[in-house]
PDB file of N, CA, C and O in Angstrom:
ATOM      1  N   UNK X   1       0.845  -1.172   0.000  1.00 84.00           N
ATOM      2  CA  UNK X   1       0.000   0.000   0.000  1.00 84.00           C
ATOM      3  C   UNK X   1       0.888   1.232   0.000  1.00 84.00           C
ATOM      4  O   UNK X   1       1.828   1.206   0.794  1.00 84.00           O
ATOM      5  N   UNK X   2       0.719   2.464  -0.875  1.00 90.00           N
ATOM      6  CA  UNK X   2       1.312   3.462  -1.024  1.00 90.00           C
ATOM      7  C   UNK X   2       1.203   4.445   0.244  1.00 90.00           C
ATOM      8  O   UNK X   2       0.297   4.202   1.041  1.00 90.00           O
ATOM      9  N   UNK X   3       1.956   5.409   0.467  1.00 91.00           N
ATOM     10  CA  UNK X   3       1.461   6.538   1.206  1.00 91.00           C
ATOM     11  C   UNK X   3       1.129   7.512   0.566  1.00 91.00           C
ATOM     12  O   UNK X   3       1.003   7.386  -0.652  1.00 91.00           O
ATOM     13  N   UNK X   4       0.903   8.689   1.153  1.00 83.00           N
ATOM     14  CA  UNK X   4       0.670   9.963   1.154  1.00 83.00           C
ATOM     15  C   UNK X   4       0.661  10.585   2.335  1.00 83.00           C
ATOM     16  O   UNK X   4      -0.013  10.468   3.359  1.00 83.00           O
ATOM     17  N   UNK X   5       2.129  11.725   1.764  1.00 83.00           N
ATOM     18  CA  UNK X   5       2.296  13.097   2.641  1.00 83.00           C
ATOM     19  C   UNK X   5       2.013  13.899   2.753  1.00 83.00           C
ATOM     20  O   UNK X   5       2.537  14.665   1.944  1.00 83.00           O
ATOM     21  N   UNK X   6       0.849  14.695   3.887  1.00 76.00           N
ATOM     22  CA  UNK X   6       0.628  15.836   3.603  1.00 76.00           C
ATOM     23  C   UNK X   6       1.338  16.856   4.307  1.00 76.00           C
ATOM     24  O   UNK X   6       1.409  16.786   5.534  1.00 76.00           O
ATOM     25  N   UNK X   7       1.793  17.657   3.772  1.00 79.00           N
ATOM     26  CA  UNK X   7       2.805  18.898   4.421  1.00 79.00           C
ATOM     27  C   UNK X   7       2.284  20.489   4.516  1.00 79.00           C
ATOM     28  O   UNK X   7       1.931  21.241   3.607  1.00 79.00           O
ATOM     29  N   UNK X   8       2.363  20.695   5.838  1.00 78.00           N
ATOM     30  CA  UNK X   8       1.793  21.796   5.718  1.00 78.00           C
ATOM     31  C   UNK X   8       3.254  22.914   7.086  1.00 78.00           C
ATOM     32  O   UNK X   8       3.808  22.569   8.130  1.00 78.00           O
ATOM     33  N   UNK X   9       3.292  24.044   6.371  1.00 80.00           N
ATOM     34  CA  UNK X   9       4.740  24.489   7.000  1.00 80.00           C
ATOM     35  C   UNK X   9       4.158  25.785   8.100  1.00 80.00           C
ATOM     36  O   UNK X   9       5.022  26.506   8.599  1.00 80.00           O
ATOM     37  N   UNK X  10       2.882  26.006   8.398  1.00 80.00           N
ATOM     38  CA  UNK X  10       2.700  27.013   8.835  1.00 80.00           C
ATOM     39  C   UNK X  10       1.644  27.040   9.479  1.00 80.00           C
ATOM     40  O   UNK X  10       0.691  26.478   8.938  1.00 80.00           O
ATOM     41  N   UNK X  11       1.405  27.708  10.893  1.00 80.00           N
ATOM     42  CA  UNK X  11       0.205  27.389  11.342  1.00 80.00           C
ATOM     43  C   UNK X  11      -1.137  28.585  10.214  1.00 80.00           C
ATOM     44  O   UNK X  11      -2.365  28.496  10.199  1.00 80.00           O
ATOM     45  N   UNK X  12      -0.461  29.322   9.630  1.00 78.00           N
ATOM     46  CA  UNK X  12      -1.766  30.405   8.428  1.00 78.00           C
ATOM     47  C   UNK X  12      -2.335  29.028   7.822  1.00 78.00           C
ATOM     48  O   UNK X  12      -3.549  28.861   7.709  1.00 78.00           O
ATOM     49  N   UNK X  13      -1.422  28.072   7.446  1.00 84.00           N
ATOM     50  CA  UNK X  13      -2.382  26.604   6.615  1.00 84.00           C
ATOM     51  C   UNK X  13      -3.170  25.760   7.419  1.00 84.00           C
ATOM     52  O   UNK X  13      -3.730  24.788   6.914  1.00 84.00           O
ATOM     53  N   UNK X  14      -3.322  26.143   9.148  1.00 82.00           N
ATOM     54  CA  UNK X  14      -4.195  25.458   9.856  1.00 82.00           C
ATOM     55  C   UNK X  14      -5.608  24.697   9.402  1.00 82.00           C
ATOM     56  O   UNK X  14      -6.275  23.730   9.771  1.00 82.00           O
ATOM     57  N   UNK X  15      -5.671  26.204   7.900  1.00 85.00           N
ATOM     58  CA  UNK X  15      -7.406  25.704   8.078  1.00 85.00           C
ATOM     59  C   UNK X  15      -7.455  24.213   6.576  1.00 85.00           C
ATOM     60  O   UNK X  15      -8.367  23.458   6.239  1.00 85.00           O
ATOM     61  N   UNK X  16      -6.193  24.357   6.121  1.00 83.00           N
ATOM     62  CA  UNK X  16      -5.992  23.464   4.768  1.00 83.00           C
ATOM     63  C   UNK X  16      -5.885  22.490   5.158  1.00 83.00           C
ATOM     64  O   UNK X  16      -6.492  21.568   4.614  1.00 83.00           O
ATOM     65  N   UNK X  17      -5.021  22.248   6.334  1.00 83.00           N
ATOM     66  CA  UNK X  17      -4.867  20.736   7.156  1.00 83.00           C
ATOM     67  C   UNK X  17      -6.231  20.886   7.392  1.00 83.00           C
ATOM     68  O   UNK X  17      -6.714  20.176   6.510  1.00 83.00           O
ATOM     69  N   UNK X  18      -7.262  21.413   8.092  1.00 84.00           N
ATOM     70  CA  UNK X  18      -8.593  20.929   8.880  1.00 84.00           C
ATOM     71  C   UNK X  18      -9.243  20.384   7.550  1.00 84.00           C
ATOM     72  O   UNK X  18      -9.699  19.242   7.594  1.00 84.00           O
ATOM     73  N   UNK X  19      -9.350  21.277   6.065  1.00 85.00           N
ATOM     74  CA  UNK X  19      -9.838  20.375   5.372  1.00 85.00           C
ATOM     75  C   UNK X  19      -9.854  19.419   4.832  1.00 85.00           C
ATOM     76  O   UNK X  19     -10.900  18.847   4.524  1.00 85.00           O
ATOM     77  N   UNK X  20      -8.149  18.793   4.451  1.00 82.00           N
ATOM     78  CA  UNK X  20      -7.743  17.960   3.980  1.00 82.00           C
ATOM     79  C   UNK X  20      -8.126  16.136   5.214  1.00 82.00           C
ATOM     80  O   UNK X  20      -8.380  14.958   4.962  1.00 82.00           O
ATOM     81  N   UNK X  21      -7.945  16.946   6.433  1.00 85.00           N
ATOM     82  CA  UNK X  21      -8.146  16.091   7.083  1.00 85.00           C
ATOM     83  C   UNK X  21      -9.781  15.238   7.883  1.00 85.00           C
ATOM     84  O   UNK X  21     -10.125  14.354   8.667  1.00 85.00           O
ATOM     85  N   UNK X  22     -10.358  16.393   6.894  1.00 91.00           N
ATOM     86  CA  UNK X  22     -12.369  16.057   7.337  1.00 91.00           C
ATOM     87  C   UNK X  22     -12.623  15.952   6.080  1.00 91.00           C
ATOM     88  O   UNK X  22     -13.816  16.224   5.950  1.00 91.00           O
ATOM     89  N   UNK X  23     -11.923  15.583   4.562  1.00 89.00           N
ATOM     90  CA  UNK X  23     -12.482  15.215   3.317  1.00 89.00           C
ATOM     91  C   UNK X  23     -13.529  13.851   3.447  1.00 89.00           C
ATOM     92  O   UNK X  23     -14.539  13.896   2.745  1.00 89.00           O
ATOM     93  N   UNK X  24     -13.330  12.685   4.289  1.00 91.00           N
ATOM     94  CA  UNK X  24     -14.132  11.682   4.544  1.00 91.00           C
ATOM     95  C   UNK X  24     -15.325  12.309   5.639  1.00 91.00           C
ATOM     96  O   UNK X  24     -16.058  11.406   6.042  1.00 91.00           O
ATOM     97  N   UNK X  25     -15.553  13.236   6.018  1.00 94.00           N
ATOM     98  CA  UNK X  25     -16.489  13.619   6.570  1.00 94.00           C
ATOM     99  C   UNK X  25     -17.211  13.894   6.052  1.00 94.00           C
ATOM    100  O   UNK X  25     -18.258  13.248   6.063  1.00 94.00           O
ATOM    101  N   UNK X  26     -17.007  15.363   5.068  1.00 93.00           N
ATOM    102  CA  UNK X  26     -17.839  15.666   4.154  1.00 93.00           C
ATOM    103  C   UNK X  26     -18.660  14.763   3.469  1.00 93.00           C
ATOM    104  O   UNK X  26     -19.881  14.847   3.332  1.00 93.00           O
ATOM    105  N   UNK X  27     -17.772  13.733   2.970  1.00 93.00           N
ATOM    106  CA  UNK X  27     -18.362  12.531   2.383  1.00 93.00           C
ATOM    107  C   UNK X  27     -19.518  11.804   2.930  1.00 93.00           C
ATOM    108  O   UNK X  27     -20.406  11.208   2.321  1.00 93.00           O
ATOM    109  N   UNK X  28     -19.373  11.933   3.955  1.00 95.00           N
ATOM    110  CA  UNK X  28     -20.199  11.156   5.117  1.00 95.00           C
ATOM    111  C   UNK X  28     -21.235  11.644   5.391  1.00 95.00           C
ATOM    112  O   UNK X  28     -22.224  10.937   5.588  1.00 95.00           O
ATOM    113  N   UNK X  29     -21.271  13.040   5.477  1.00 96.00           N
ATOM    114  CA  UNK X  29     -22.239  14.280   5.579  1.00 96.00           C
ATOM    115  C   UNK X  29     -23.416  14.092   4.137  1.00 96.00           C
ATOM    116  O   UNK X  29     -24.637  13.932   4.138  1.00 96.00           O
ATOM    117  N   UNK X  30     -22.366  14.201   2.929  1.00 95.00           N
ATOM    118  CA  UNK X  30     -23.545  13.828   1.838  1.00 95.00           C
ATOM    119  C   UNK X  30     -24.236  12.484   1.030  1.00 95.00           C
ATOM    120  O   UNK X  30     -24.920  12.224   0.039  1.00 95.00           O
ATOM    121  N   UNK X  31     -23.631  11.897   2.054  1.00 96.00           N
ATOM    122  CA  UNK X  31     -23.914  10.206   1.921  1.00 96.00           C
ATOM    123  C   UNK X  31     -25.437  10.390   2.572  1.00 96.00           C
ATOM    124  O   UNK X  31     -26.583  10.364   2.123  1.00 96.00           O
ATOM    125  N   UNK X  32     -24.849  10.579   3.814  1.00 95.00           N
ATOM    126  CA  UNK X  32     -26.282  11.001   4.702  1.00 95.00           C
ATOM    127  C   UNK X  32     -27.910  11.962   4.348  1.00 95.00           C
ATOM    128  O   UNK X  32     -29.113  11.960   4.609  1.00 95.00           O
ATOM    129  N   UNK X  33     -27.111  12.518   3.768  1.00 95.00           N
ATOM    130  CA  UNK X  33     -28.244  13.723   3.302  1.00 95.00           C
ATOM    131  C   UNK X  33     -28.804  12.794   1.761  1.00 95.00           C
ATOM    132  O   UNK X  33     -29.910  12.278   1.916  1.00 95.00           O
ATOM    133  N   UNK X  34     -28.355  12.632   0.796  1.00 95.00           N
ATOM    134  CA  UNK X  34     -28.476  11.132   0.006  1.00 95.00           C
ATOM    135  C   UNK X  34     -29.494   9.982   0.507  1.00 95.00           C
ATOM    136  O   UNK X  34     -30.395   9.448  -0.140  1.00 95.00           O
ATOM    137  N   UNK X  35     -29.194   9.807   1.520  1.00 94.00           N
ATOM    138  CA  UNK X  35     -30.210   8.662   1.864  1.00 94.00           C
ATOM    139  C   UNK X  35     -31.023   9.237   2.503  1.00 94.00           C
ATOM    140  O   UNK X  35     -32.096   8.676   2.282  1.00 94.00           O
ATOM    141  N   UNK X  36     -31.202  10.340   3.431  1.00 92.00           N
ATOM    142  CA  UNK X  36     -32.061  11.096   3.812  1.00 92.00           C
ATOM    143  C   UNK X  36     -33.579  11.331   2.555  1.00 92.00           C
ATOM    144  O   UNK X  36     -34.779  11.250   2.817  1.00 92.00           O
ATOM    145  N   UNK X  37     -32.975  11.601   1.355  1.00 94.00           N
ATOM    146  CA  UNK X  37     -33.849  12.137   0.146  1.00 94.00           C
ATOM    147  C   UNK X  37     -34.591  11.023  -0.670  1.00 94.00           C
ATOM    148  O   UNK X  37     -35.714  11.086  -1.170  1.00 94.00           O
ATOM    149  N   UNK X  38     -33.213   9.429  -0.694  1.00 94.00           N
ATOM    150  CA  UNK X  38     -33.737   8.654  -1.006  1.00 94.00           C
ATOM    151  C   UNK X  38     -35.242   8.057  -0.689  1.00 94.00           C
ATOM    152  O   UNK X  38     -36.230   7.758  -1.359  1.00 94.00           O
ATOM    153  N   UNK X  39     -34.883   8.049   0.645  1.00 92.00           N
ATOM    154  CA  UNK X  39     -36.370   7.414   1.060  1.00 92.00           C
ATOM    155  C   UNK X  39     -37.214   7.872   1.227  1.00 92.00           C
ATOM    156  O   UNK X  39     -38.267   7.391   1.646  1.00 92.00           O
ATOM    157  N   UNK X  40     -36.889   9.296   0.842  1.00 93.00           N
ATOM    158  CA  UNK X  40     -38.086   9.960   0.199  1.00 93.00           C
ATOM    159  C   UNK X  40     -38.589   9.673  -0.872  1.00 93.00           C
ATOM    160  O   UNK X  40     -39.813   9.548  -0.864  1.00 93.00           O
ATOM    161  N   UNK X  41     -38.116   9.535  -1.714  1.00 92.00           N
ATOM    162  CA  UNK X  41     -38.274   9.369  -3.201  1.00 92.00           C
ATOM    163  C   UNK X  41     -38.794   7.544  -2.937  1.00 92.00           C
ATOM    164  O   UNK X  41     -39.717   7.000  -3.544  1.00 92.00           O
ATOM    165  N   UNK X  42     -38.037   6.984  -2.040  1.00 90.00           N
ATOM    166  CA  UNK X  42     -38.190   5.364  -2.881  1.00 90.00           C
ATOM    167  C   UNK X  42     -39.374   5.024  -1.976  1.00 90.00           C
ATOM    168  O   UNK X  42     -40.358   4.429  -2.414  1.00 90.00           O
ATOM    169  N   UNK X  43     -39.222   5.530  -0.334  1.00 89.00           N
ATOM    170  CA  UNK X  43     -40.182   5.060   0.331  1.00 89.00           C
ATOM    171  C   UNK X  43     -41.046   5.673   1.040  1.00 89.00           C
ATOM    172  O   UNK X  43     -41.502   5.219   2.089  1.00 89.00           O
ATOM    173  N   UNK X  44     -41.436   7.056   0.400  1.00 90.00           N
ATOM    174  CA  UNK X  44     -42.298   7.932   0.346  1.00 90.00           C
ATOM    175  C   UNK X  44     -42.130   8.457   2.295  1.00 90.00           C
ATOM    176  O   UNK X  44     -43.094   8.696   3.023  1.00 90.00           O
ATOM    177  N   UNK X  45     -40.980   8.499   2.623  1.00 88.00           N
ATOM    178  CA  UNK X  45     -41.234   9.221   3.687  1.00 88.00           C
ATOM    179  C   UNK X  45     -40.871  10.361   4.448  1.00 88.00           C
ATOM    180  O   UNK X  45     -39.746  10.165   4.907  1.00 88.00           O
ATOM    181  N   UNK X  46     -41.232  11.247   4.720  1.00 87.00           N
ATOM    182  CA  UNK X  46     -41.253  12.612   4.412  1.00 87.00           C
ATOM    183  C   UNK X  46     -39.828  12.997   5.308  1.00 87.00           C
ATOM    184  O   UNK X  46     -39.523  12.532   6.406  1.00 87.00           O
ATOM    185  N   UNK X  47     -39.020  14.045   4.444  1.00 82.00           N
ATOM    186  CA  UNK X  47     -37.591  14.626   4.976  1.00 82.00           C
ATOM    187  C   UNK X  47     -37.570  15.076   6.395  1.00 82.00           C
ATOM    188  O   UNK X  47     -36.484  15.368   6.895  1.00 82.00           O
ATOM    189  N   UNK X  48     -38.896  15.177   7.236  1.00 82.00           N
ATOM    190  CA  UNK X  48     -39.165  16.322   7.822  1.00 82.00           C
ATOM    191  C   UNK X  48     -40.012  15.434   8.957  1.00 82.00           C
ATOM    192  O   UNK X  48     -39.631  15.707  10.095  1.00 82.00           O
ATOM    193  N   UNK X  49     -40.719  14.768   8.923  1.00 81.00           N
ATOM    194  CA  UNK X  49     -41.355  14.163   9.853  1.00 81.00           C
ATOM    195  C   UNK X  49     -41.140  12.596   9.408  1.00 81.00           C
ATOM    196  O   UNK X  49     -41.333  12.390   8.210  1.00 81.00           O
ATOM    197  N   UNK X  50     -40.750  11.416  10.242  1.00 78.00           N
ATOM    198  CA  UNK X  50     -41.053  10.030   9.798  1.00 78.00           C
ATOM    199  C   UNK X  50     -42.294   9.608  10.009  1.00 78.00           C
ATOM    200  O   UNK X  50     -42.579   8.730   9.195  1.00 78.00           O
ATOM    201  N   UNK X  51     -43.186   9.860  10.771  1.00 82.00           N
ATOM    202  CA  UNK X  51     -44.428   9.642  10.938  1.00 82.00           C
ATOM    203  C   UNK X  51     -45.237   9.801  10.123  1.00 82.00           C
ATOM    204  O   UNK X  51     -46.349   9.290  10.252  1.00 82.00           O
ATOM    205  N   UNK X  52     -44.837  10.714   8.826  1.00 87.00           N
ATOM    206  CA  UNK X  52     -45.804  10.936   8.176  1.00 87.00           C
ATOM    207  C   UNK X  52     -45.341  10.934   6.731  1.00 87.00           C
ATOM    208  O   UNK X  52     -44.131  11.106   6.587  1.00 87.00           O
ATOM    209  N   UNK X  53     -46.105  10.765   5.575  1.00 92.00           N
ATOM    210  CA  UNK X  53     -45.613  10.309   4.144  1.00 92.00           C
ATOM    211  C   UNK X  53     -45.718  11.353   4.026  1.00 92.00           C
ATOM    212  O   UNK X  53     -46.414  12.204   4.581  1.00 92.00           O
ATOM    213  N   UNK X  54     -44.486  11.373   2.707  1.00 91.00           N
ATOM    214  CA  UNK X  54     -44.118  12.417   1.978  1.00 91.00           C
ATOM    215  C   UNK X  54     -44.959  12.693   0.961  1.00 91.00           C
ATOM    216  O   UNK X  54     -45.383  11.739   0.309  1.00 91.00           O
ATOM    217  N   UNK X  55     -45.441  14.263   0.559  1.00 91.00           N
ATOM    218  CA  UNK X  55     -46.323  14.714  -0.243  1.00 91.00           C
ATOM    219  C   UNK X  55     -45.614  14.518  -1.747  1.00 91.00           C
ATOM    220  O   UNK X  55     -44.386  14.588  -1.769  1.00 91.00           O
ATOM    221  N   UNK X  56     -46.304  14.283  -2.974  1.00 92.00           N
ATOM    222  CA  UNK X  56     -46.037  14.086  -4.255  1.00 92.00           C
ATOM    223  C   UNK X  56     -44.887  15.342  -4.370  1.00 92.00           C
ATOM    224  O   UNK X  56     -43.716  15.022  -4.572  1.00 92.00           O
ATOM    225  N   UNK X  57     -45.239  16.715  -4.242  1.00 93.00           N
ATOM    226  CA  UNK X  57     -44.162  18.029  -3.835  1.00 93.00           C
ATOM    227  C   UNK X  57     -43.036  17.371  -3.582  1.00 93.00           C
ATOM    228  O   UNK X  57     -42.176  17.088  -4.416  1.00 93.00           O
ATOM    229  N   UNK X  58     -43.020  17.044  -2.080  1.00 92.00           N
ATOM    230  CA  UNK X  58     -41.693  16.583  -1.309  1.00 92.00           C
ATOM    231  C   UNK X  58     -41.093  15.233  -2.080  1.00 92.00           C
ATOM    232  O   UNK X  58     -39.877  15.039  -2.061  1.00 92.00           O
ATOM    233  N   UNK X  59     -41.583  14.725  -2.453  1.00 94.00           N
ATOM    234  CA  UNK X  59     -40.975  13.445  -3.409  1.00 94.00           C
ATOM    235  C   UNK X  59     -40.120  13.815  -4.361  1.00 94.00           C
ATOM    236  O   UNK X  59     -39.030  13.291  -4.592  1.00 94.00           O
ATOM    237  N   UNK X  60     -40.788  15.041  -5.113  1.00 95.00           N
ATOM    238  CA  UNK X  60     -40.510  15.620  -6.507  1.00 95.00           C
ATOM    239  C   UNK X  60     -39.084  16.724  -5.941  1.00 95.00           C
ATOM    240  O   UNK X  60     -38.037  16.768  -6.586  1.00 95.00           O
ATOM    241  N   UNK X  61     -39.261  17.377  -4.918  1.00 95.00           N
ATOM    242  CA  UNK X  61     -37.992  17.978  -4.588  1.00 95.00           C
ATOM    243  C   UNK X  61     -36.823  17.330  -3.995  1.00 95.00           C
ATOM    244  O   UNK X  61     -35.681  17.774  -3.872  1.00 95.00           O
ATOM    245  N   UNK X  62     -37.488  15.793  -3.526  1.00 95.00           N
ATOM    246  CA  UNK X  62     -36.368  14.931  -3.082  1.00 95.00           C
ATOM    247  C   UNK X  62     -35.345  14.976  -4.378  1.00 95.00           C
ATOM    248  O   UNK X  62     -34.225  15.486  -4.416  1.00 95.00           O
ATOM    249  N   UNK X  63     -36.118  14.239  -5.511  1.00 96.00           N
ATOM    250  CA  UNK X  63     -35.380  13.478  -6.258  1.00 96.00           C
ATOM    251  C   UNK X  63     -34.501  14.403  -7.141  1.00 96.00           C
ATOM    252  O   UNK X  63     -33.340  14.188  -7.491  1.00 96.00           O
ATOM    253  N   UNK X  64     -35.489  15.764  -7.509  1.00 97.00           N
ATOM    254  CA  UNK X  64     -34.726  17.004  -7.828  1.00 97.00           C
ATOM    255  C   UNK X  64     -32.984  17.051  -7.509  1.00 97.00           C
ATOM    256  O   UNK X  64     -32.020  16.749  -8.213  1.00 97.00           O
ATOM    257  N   UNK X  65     -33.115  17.625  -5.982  1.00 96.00           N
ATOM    258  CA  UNK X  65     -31.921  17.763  -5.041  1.00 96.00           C
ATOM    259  C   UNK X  65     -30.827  16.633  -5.609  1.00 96.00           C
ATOM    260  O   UNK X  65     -29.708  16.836  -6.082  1.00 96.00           O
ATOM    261  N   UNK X  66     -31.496  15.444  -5.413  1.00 96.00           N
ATOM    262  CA  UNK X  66     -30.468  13.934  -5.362  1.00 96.00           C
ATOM    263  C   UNK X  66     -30.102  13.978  -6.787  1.00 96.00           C
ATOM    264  O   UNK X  66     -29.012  13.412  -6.856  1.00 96.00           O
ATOM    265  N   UNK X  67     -30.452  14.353  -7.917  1.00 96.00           N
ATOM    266  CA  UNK X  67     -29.842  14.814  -9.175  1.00 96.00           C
ATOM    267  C   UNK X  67     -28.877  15.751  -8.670  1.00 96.00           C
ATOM    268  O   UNK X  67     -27.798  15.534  -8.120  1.00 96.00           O
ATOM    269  N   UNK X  68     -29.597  17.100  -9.020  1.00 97.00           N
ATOM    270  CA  UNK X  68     -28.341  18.122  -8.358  1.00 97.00           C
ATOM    271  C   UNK X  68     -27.263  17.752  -7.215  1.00 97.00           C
ATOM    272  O   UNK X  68     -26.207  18.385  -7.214  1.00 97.00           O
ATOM    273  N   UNK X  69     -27.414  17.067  -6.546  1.00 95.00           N
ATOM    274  CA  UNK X  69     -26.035  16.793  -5.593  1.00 95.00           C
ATOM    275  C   UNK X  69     -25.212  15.448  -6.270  1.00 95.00           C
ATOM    276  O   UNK X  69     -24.234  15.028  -5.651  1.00 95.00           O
ATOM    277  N   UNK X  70     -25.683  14.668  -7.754  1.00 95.00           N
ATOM    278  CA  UNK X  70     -25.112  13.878  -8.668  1.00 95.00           C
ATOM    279  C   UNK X  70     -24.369  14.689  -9.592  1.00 95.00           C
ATOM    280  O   UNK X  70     -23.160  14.555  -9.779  1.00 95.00           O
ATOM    281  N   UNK X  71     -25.027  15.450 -10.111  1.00 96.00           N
ATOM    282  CA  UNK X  71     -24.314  16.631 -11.040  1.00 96.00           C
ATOM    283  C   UNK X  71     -23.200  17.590 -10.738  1.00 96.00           C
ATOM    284  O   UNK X  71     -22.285  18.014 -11.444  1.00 96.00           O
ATOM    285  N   UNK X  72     -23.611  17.860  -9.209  1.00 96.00           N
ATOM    286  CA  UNK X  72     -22.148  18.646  -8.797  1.00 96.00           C
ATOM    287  C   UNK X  72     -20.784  17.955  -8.196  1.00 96.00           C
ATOM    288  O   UNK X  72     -19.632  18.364  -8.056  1.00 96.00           O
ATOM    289  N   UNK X  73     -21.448  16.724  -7.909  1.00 95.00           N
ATOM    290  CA  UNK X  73     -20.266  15.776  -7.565  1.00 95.00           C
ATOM    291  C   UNK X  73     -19.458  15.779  -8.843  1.00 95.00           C
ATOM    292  O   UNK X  73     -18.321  16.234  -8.968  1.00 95.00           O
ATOM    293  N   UNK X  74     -20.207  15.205  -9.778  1.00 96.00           N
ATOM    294  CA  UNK X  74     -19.404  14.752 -11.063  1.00 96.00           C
ATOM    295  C   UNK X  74     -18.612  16.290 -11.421  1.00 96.00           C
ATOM    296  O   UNK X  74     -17.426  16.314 -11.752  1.00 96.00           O
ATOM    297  N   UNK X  75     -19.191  17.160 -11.339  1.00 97.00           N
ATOM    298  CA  UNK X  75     -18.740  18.513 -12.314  1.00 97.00           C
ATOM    299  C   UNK X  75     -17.050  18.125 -11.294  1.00 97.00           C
ATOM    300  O   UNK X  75     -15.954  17.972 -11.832  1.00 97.00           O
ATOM    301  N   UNK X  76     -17.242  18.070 -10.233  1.00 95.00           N
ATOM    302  CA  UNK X  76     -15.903  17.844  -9.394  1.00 95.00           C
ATOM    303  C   UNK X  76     -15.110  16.561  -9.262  1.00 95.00           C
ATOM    304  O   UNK X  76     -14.231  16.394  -8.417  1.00 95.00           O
ATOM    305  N   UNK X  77     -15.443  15.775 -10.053  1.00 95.00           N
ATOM    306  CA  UNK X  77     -15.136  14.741 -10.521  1.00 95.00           C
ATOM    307  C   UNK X  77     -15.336  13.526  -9.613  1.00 95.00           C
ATOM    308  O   UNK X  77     -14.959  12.388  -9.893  1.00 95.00           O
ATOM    309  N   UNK X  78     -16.070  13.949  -8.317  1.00 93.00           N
ATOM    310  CA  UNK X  78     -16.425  12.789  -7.363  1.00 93.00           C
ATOM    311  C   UNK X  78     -18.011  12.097  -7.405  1.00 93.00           C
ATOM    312  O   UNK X  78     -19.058  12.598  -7.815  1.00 93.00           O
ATOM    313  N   UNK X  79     -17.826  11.148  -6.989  1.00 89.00           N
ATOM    314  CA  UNK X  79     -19.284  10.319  -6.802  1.00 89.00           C
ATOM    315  C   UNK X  79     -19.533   9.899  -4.784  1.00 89.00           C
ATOM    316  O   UNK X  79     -18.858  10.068  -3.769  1.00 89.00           O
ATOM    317  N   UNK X  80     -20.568   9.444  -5.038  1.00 88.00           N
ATOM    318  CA  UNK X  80     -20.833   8.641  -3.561  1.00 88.00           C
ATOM    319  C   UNK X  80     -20.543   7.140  -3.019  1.00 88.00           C
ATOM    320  O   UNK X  80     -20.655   6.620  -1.909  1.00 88.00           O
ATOM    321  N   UNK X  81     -20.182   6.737  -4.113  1.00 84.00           N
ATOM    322  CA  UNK X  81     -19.927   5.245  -4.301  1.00 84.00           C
ATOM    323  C   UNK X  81     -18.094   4.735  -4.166  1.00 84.00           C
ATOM    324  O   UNK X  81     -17.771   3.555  -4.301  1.00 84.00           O
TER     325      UNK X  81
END
């Protein structure tokens, strides 16, 4: 297995290390929000309350979003998978 070094010479790059080092978070963050929308879309249940089904609206803005957060991944060359 290869490494990777990340070097950072200054505490002004504090905040480049914080990002470099929460990149699997983020990930994690829109994984979450992803399946959050999914089951909206697949199993009709609403973003906002579980108790209660999601309106044809809320379905339609689920699946909306879950495009748009496919499209901007890719424009950045990442996926969820």
């Amino acid at each position: 297995m290869g490494k990777i070094i990340l070097e950072f010479d200054s505490i002004e790059e504090q905040d480049d290390v914080r990002l470099a080092l929460d990149g699997y978070k983020w990930k994690l963050a829109m994984w979450d929000l992803d399946q959050l929308l999914r089951s909206t879309t697949k199993h009709g249940a609403s973003m906002f309350d579980k108790s209660k089904e999601a309106t044809e609206v809320e379905q339609d803005i689920a699946q909306k979003l879950r495009d748009v957060i496919r499209e901007l991944l890719s424009e950045y060359n990442l996926d969820l998978n």
